[in-house]
XYZ file of C-alpha atoms in Angstrom:
571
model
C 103.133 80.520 7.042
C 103.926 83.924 8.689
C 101.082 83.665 11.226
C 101.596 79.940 11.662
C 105.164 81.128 12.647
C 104.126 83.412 14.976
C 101.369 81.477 16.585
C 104.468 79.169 18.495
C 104.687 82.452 20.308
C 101.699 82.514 22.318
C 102.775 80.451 24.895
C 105.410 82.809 25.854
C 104.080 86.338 25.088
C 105.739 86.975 29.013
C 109.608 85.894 27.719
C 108.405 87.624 24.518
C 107.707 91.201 25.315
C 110.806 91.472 28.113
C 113.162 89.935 25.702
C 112.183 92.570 23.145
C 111.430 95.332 25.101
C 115.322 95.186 26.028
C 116.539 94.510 22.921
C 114.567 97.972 21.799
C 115.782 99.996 24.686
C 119.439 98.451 24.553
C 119.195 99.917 20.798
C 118.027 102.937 22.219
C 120.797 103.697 24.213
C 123.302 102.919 21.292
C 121.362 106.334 19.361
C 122.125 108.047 22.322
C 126.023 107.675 22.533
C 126.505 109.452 19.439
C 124.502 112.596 20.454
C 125.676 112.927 24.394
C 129.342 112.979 22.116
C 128.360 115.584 19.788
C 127.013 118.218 22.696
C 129.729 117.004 25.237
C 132.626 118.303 22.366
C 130.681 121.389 21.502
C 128.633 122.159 24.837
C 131.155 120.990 27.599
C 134.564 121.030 25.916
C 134.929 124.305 25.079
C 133.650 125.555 28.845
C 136.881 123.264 30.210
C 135.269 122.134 33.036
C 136.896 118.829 33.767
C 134.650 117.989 36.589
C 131.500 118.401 34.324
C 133.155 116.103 32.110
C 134.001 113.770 34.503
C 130.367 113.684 35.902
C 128.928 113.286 32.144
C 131.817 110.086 31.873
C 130.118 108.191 34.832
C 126.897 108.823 33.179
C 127.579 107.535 30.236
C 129.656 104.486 32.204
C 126.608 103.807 33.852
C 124.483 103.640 30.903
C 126.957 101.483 29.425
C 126.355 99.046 32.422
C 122.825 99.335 32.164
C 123.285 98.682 28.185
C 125.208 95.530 28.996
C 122.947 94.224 31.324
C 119.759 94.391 28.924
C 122.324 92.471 26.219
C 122.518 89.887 28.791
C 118.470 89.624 29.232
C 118.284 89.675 25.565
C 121.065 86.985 24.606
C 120.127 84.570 27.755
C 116.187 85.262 27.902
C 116.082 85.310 23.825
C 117.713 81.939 23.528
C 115.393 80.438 26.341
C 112.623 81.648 23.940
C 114.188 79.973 20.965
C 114.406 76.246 22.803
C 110.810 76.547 23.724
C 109.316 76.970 20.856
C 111.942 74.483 19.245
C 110.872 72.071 22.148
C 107.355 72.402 20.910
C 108.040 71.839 17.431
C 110.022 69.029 18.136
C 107.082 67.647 20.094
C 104.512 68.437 17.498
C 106.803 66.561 14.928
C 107.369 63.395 16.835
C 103.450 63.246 17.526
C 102.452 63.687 14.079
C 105.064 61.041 13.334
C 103.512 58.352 15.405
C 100.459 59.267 13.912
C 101.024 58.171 10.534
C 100.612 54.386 9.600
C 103.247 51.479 8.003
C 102.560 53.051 4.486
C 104.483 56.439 5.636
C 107.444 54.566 7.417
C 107.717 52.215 4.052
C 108.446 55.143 1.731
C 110.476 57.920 4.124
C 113.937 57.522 5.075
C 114.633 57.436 8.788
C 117.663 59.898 8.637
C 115.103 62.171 6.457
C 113.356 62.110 9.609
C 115.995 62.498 12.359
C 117.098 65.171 10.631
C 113.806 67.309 10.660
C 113.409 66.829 13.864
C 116.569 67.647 15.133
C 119.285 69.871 12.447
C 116.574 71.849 10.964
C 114.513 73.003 14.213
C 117.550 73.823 15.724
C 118.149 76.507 12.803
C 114.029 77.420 13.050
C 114.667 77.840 17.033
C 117.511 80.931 16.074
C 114.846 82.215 13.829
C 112.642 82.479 16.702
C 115.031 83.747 18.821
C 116.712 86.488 16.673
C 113.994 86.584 13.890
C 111.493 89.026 15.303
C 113.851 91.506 17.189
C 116.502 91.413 14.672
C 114.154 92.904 12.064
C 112.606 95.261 14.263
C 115.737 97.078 15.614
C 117.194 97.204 12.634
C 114.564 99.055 11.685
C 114.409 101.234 14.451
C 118.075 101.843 13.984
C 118.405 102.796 10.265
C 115.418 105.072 11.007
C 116.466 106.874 14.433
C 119.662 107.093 13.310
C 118.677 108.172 10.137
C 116.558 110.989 11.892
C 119.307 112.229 14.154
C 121.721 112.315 11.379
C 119.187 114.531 9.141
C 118.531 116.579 12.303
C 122.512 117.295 12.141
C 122.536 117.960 8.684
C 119.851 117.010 6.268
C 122.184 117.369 2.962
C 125.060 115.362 4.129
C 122.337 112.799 5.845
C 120.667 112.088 2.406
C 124.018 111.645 0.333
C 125.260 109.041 3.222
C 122.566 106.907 2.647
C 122.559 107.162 -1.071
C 123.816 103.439 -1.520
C 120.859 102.139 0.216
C 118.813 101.282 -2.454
C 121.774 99.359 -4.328
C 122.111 97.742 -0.772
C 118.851 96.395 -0.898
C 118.565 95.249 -4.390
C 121.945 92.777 -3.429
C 120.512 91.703 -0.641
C 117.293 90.433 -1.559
C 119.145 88.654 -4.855
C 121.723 87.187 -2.284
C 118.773 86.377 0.244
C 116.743 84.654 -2.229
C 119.621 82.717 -3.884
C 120.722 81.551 -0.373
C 117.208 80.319 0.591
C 117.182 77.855 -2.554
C 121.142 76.428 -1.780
C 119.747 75.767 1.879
C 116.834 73.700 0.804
C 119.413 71.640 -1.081
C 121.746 71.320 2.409
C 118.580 70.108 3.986
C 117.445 67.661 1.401
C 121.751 66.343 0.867
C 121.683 66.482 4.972
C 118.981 63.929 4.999
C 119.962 61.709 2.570
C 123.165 61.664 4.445
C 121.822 61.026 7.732
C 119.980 57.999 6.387
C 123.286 56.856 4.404
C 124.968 56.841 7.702
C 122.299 55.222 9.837
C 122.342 52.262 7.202
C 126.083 52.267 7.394
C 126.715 52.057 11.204
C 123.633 50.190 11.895
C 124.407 47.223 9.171
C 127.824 47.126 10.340
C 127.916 43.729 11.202
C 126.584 42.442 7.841
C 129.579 45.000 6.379
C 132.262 43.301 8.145
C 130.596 39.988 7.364
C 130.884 40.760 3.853
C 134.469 42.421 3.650
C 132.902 45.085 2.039
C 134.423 48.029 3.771
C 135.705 49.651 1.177
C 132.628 49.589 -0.803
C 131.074 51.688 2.258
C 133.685 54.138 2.534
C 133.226 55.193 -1.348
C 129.284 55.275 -0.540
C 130.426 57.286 2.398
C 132.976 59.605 0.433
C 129.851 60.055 -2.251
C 127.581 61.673 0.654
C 130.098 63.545 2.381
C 131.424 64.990 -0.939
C 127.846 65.977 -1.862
C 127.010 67.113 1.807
C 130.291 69.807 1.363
C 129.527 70.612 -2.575
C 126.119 72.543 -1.365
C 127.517 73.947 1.592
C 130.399 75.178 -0.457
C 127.723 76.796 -2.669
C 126.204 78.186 0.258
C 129.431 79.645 1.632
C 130.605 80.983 -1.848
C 127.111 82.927 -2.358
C 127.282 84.164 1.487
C 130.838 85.225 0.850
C 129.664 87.473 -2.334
C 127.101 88.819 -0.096
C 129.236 90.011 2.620
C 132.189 91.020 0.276
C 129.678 93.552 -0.964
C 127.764 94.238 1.782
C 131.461 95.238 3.347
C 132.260 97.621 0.397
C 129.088 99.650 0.483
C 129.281 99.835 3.869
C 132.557 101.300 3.920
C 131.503 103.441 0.668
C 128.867 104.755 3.474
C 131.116 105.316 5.700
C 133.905 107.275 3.587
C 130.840 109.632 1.824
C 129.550 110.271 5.447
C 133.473 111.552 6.251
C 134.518 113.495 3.228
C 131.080 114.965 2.906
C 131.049 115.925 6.672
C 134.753 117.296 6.482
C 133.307 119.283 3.256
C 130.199 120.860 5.292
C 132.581 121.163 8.487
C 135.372 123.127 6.004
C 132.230 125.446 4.861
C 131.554 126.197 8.294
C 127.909 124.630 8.230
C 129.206 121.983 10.675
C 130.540 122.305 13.923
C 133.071 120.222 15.359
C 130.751 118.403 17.454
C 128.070 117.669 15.169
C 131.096 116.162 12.559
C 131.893 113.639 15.476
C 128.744 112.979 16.073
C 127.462 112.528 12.763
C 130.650 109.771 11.901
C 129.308 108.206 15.155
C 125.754 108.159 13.761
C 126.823 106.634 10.443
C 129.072 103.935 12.272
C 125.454 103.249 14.219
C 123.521 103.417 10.938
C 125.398 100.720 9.414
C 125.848 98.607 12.445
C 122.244 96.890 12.096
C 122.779 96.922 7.996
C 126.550 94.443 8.988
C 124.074 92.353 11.270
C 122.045 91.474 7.830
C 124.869 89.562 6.541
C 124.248 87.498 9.880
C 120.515 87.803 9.243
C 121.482 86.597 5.769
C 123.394 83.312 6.770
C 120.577 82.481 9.271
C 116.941 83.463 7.598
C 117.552 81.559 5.107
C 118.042 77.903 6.856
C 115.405 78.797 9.390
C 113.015 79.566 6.401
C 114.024 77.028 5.125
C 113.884 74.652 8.061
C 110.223 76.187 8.595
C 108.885 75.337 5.405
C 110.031 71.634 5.723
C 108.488 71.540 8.851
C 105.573 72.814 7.794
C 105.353 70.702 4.506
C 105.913 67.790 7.046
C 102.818 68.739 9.322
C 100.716 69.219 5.916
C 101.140 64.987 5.442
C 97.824 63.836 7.004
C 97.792 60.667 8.129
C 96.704 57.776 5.655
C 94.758 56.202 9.023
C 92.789 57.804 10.978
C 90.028 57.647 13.853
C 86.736 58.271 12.660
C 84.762 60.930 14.167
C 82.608 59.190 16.029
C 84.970 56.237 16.638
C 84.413 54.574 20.264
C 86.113 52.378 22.632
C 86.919 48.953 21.790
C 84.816 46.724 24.160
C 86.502 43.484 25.257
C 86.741 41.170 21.852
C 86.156 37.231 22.282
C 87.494 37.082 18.845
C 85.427 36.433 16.257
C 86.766 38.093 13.046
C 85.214 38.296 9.970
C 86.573 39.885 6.624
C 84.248 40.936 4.259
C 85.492 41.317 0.266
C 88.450 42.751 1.414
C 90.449 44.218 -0.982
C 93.702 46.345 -0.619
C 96.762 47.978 -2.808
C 99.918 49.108 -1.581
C 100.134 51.386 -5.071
C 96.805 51.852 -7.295
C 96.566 49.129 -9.711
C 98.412 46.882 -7.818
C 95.802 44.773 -5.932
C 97.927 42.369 -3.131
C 94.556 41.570 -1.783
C 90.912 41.086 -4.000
C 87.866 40.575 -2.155
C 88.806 38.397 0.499
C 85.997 36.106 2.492
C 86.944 34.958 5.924
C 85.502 34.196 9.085
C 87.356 33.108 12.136
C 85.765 32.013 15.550
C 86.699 32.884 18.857
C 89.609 30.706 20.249
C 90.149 29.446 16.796
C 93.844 29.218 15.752
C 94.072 29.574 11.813
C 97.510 29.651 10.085
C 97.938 31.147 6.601
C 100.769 29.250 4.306
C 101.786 29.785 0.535
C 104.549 31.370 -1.152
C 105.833 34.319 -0.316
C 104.272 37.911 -1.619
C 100.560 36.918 -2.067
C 99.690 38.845 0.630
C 99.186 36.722 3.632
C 101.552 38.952 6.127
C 99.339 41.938 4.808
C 95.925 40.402 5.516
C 96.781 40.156 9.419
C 98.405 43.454 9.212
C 95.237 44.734 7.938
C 93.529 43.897 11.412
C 94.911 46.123 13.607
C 94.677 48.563 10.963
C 98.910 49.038 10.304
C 97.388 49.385 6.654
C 93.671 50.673 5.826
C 91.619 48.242 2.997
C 91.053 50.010 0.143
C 87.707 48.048 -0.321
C 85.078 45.613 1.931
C 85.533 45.528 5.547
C 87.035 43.989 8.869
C 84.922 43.198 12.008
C 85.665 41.632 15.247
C 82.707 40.291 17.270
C 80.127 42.137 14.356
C 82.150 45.572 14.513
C 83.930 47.573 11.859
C 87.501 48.306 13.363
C 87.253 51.458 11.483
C 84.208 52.227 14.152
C 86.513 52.172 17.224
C 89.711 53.742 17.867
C 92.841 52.841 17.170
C 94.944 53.012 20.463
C 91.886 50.779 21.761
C 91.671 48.340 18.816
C 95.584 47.620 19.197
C 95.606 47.188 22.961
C 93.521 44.354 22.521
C 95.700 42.666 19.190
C 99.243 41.124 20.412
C 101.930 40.742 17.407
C 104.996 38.658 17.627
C 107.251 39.054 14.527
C 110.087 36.931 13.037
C 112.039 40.595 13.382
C 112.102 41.216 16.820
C 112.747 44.668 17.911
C 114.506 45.489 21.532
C 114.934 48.679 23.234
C 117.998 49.945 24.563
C 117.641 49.281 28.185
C 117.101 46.263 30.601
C 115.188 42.833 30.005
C 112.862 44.095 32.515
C 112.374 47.388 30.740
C 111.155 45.349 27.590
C 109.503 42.950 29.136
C 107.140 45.881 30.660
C 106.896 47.142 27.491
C 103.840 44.888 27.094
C 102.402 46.415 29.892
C 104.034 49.506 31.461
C 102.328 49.569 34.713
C 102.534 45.736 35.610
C 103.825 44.611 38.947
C 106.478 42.625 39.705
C 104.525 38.912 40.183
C 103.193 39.769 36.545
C 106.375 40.637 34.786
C 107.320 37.315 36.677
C 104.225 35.381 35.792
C 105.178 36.289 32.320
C 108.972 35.123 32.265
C 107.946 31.602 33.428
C 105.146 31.787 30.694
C 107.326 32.276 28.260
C 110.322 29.492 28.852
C 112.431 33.208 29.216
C 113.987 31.990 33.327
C 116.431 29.847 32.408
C 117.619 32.695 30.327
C 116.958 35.278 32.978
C 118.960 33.330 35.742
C 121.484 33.213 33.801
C 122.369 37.153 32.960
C 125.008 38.792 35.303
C 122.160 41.390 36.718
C 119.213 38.794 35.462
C 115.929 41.030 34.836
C 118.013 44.393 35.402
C 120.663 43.064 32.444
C 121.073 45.930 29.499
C 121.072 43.990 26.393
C 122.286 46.954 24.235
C 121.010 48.774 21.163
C 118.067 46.297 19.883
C 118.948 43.178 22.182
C 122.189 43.019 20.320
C 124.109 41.011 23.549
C 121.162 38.294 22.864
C 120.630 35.076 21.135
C 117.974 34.765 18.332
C 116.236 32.627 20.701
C 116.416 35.031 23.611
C 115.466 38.087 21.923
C 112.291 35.753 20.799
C 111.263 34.561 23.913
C 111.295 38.158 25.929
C 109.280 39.768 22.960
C 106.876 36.453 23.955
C 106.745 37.658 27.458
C 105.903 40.841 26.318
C 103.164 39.994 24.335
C 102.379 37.545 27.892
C 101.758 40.989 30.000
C 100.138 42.566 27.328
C 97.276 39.464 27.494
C 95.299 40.382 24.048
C 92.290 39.308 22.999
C 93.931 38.453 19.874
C 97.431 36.875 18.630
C 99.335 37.273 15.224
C 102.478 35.264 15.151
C 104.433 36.433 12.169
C 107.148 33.971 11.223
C 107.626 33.755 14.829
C 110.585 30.948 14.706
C 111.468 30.789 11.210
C 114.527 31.739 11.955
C 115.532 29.793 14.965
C 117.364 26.265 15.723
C 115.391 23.075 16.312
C 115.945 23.236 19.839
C 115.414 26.903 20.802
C 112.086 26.703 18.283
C 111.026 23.744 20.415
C 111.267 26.281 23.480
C 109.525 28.720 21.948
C 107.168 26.677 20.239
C 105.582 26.007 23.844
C 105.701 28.837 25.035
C 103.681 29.954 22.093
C 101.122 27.222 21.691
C 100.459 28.430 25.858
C 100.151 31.965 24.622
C 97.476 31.162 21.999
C 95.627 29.193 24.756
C 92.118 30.764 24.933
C 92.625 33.520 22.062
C 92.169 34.057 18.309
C 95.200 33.410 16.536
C 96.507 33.795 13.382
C 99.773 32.405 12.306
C 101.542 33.028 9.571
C 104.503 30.203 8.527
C 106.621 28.677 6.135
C 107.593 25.555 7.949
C 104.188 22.944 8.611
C 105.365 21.146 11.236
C 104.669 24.364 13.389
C 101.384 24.580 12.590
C 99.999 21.189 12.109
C 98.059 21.477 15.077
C 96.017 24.593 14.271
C 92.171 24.597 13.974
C 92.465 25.667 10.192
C 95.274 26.081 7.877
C 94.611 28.528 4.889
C 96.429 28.096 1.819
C 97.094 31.866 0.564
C 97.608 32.527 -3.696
C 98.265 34.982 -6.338
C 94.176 34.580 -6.819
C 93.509 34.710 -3.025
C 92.491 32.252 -0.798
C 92.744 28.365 -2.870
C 92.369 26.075 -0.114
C 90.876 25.882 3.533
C 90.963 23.494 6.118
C 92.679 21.653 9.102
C 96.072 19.663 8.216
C 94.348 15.858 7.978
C 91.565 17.194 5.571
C 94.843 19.201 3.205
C 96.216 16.381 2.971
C 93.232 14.065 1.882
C 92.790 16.642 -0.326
C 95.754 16.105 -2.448
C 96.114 19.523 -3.131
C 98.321 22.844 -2.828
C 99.307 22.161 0.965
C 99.782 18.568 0.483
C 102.386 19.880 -2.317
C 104.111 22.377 0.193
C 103.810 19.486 3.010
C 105.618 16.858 0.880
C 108.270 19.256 -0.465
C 108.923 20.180 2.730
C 108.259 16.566 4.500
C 108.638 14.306 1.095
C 106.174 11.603 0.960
């Protein structure tokens, strides 16, 4: 995970070596302080040469400047470091999220999600940033300072750094403790993320239901649970640095008495005492910056390992490796003992025989959970079978990729999703580099101008987070025009007006039966009367596929659709 780590650091070995490079010599300089002190008061002092001293003042004023300056390289070029490689993560996440299919979507929470890609990068990014350098330096600094203070005085340099060890032991318990309560922040931050993106975004059907106050005690149970663990966290960082703070001191007090013993004796001058406290204020300067190290390795460890656990999910669906363009389909689909699960031993689907022609509009009826939304979700490949095989025009869709399968397969769904944005921004959705006279072509297609003509800004209107300032109807007919631009080879109408009025579904009815003009559709539908034109209406069961046929021969059939038909119709 170390080298993976590291690896996000290639593209910016430039930012990489300057930023450190200063950080090392600004660390540098801080050794040197203590030392020009130590022969200044024993060296200088004594000769009373103010002007010497004066000179050795702007010196050390200047490399004061100069240390302040490579803090500023470190702090501004460090951080730039930081949000490029948390840029890249972030990128790598979102593409490996649209990579994976329907199945991953139905079984992770969205705020589980959001927050990955945003909270727990940001805390990997400071990693990257300080990470690195931090460890490095304060390295360099207990050892060169260290060094200088044995050089000084090797007996009192080996009792100052006695507690060390004891030091070390608390931190790696602390460290180790902390990493564990920040994987729980992370997991109680997503689940509250996802609590609150339910809440806010089913507001309406809150306020619709009086149930307010049922929310707020759903809300109070995350929040409470969200501060718990960080209250854990806090409580175990605040035993770290109360400690941390008393050994540090303890350094600090053996480092005077012993030098004021060694100084009494005569074995220290005045100078080197000085210079020696100023060592040991410099020696545990880097060992106070690992309670900060403490606070923030552990989240961006943590963060890291999420990540990293997250890129580790392959993708149920994938392009073969020899998988090749799509060519243009005329539509004739075939499914061949098709079988699929959403769990193992739970068949939805078993064996499945079907063959559709080009042009041929086939509807697919029955009750609801036997699978029939699944079997046209299985064509574009949203879910993979699990046994037998798809073809359109005599190929396996599992031969040809993906992206090129679905450009060529059109779905209009009873849940119609809107982008934030304008009706002409959705429209083009369908096809993002159409011109004008198309995304024009496709609002007359689509019965969507009367609509259009009458918005304020008409096709620049924003219709607000997911259409929300449109009609049912409305929102229906511009996902139609979309799906009019886009022009596929094939079209799956999903419930497409189940939810609509009489009037608006006769609108839309239209403007679908002109959509399916000339393609291979599927339909999917509860109510008949939408789809007693079609070339074939299946009847869908528990046991698959019971009855097949166009709506006259159903109903001389006396069968399972002539049942739905006259519950629906009566006799």
């Amino acid at each position: 995970m170390i080298k993976k780590f590291f690896s996000y650091y290639k593209p910016y070995k430039k930012l990489f070596i300057i930023d450190f490079s200063c950080a090392v010599f600004a660390a540098i300089l801080e050794l040197i302080f203590p030392v020009a002190v130590n022969k200044v008061i024993d060296q200088i002092l004594p000769n009373g040469s103010l002007k010497t001293i004066l000179m050795v003042s702007v010196v050390l004023f200047a490399l004061y400047v100069l240390s302040m300056s490579l803090n500023y390289i470190v702090v501004t070029l460090g951080h730039r470091l930081g949000i490029n490689i948390e840029t890249d993560m972030r990128r790598e996440l979102y593409e490996h999220y649209q990579e994976q299919s329907y199945a991953y979507f139905d079984n992770t929470k969205i705020g589980e999600l959001m927050s990955r890609i945003t909270t727990e990068l940001f805390e990997v990014s400071e990693l990257a940033h300080h990470g690195p350098e931090d460890i490095f330096i304060t390295i360099m600094t207990l050892v060169g300072a260290f060094l200088l203070m044995y050089n000084t005085h090797a007996q009192l340099a080996i009792i100052t750094i006695l507690l060390i060890p004891l030091l070390a032991i608390l931190l790696s318990v602390f460290n180790k403790r902390m990493v564990q309560v920040n994987q729980r922040i992370y997991s109680t931050l997503s689940s509250f993320n996802s609590g609150i993106q339910n809440a806010l975004s089913g507001i309406r059907v809150v306020k619709a239901f009086a149930n307010e106050d049922f929310e707020k005690n759903n809300f109070e149970k995350l929040i409470q649970g969200y501060r718990d663990t960080k209250i854990e966290f806090y409580q175990t960082m605040g035993l770290s640095s109360s400690f941390n703070y008393i050994l540090m001191r303890l350094i600090n007090l053996f480092a005077f008495l012993a030098g004021s013993f060694f100084t009494i004796k005569g074995e220290l001058s005045m100078g080197d005492f000085v210079g020696f406290i100023l060592l040991s204020n410099v020696f545990i300067r880097p060992i106070e910056k690992i309670n900060t190290m403490l606070e923030q390795y552990p989240k961006g460890y943590a963060g890291f390992k999420r990540f990293q656990e997250e890129l580790m999910i392959h993708p149920d669906i994938e392009d073969s490796e020899n998988a090749i363009e799509a060519p243009d389909f005329k539509g004739y689909i075939e499914y061949e003992d098709v079988s699929f699960a959403y769990e193992e031993d739970k068949e939805v689907l078993d064996k499945i025989n079907l063959s559709i022609k080009p042009g041929e509009t086939v509807a697919f009826v029955g009750p609801s959970g036997v699978g029939k939304t699944t079997m046209v979700n299985l064509l574009p490949r949203f879910y993979e079978v699990t046994g037998g095989s798809i073809s359109i025009d005599g190929i396996d869709i599992r031969d040809v990729t993906m992206k090129s399968l679905r450009k060529q397969i059109g779905v209009v769904q009873q849940d119609v999703f809107l982008f934030g944005g304008t009706v002409r921004d959705n429209v083009l959705y369908g096809k993002l580099d159409a011109t004008n006279d198309e995304v024009e072509a496709a609002i007359d297609a689509s019965q969507l101008r009367e609509v259009v003509s009458d918005l304020p800004q008409g096709l620049d209107t924003q219709i607000g987070e997911r259409g929300v300032r449109l009609s049912g109807g409305q929102k229906q007919r511009l996902s139609i025009a979309r799906i009019f631009l886009k022009n596929p080879s094939i079209l799956i109408l999903d419930e497409a007006t189940s939810a609509l009025d009489t009037e608006t579904e006769y609108y839309i009815q239209q403007g679908l039966n002109k959509l399916s003009q000339g393609r291979t559709t599927l339909i999917i539908a509860h109510r008949l009367a939408t789809i007693k034109d079609a070339d074939r209406i299946l009847v869908v069961g528990e046991e698959g596929i019971k009855e097949d046929g166009s709506h006259e021969e159903l109903l001389a059939l006396n069968g399972h659709y002539a049942e739905l038909y006259n519950a629906q119709f009566g006799d």
